[in-house]
GROMACS .gro file of C-alpha atoms in nm:
model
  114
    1UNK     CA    1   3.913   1.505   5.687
    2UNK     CA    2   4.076   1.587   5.373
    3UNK     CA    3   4.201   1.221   5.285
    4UNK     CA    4   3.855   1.107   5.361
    5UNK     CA    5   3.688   1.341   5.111
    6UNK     CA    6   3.939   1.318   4.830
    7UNK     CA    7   3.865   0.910   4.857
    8UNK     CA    8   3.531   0.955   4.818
    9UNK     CA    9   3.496   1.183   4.513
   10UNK     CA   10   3.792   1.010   4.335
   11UNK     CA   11   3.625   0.756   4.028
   12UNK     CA   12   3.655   0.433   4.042
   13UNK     CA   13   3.844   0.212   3.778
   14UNK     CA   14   3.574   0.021   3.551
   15UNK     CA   15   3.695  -0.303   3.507
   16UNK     CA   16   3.816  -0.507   3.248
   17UNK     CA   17   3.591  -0.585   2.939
   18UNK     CA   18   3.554  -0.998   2.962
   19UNK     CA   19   3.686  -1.209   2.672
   20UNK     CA   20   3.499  -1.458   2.529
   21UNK     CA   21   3.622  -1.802   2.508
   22UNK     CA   22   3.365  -1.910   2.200
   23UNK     CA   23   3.571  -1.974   1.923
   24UNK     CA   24   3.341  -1.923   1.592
   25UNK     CA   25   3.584  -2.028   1.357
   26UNK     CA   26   3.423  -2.285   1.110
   27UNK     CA   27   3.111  -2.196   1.191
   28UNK     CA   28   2.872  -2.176   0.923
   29UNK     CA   29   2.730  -1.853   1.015
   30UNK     CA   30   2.622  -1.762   0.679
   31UNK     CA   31   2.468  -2.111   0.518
   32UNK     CA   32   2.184  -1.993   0.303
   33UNK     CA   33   1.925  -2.303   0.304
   34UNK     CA   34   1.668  -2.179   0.049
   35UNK     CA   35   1.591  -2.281  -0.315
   36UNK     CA   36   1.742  -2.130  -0.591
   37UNK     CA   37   1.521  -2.228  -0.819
   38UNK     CA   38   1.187  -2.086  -0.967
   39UNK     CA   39   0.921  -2.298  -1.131
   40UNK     CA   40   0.704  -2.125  -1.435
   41UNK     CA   41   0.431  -2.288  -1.447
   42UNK     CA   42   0.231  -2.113  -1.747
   43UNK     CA   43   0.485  -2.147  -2.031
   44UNK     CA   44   0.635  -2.451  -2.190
   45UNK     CA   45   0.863  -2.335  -2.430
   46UNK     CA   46   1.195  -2.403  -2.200
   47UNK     CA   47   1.436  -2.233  -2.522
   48UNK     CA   48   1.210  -1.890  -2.422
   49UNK     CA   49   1.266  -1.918  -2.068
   50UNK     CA   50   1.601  -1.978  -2.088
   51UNK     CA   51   1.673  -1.672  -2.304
   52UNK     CA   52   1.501  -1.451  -2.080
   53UNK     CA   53   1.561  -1.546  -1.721
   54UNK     CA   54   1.966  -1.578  -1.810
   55UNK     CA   55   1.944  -1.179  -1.811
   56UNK     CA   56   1.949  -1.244  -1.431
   57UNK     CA   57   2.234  -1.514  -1.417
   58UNK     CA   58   2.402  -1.846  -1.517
   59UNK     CA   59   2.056  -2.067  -1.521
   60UNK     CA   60   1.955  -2.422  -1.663
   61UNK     CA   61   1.610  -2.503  -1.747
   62UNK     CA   62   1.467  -2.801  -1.652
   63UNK     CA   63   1.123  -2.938  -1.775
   64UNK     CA   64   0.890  -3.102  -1.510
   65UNK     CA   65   0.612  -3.258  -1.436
   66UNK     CA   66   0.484  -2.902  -1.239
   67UNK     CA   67   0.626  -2.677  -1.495
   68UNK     CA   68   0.961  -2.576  -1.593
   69UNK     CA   69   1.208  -2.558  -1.345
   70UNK     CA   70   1.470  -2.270  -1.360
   71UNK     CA   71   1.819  -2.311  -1.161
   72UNK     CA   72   2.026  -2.024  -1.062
   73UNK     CA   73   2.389  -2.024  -0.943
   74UNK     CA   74   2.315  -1.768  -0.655
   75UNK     CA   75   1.988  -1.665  -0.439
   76UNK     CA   76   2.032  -1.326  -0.542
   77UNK     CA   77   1.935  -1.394  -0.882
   78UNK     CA   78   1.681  -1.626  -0.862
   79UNK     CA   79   1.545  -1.330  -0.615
   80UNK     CA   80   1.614  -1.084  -0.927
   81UNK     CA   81   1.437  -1.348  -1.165
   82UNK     CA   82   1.128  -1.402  -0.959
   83UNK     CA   83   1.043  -1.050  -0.902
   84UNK     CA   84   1.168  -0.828  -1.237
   85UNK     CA   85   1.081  -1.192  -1.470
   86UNK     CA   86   0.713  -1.191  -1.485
   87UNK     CA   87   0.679  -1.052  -1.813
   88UNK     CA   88   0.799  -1.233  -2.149
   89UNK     CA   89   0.626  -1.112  -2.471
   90UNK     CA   90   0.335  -0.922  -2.286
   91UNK     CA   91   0.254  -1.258  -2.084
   92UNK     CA   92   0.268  -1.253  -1.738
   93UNK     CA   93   0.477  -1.592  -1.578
   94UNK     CA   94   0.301  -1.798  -1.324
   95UNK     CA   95   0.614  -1.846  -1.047
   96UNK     CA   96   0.663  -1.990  -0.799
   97UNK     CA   97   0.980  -2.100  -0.555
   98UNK     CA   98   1.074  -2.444  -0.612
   99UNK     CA   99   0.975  -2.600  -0.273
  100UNK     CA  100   1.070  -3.027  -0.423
  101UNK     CA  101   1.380  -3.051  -0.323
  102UNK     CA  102   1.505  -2.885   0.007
  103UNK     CA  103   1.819  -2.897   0.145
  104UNK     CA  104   1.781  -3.030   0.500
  105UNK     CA  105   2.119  -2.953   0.711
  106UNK     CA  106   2.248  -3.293   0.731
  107UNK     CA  107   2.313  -3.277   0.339
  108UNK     CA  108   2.569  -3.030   0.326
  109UNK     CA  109   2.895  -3.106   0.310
  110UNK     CA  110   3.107  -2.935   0.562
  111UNK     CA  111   3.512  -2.967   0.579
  112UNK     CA  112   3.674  -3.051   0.848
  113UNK     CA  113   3.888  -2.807   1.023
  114UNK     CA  114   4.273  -2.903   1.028
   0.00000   0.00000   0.00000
């Protein structure tokens, strides 16, 4: 009776956490596909723009046919541009992302893994 009771009240082993087998290495996990560029569309002086959105990063200034295009080197400052940039001289900047030229995923370059 004794063997019979100890059996039962003993825990039993959990068992082994399963491995995965997916490899992620190479994977783009973190591929950022949107623009990095604003368009003002109120202000054609590109020489003021410039000046004030480079506060916020490396940027080129492009004139175009919708307004002036500004480039940034990272998301994170066109993000920083397009909300804290509005205001130059008491003016406030009609923005907008730049939605012309999209990045679909078959234009990025990716190296191969060796």
């Amino acid at each position: 009776d004794k063997k019979k009771t100890e059996s039962a009240a003993a825990p039993k082993p959990s068992p082994a956490p399963v491995k995965s087998t997916k490899s992620t290495m190479g994977a783009a996990t973190n591929l950022d596909l949107r623009p990095k560029e604003i368009v003002v569309k109120n202000c054609t002086n590109a020489e003021e723009l410039q000046q004030h959105f480079s506060k916020f990063g490396v940027c080129t200034v492009i004139p175009s046919g919708v307004g002036i295009i500004i480039g940034f080197t990272t998301r994170r400052d066109a993000e920083m541009a397009y909300v804290k940039g509005r205001i130059v001289d008491d003016q406030e900047l009609d923005i907008e992302w730049n939605k012309t030229e999209t990045v679909q995923p078959s234009q990025v370059a990716v190296e191969p893994i060796r």
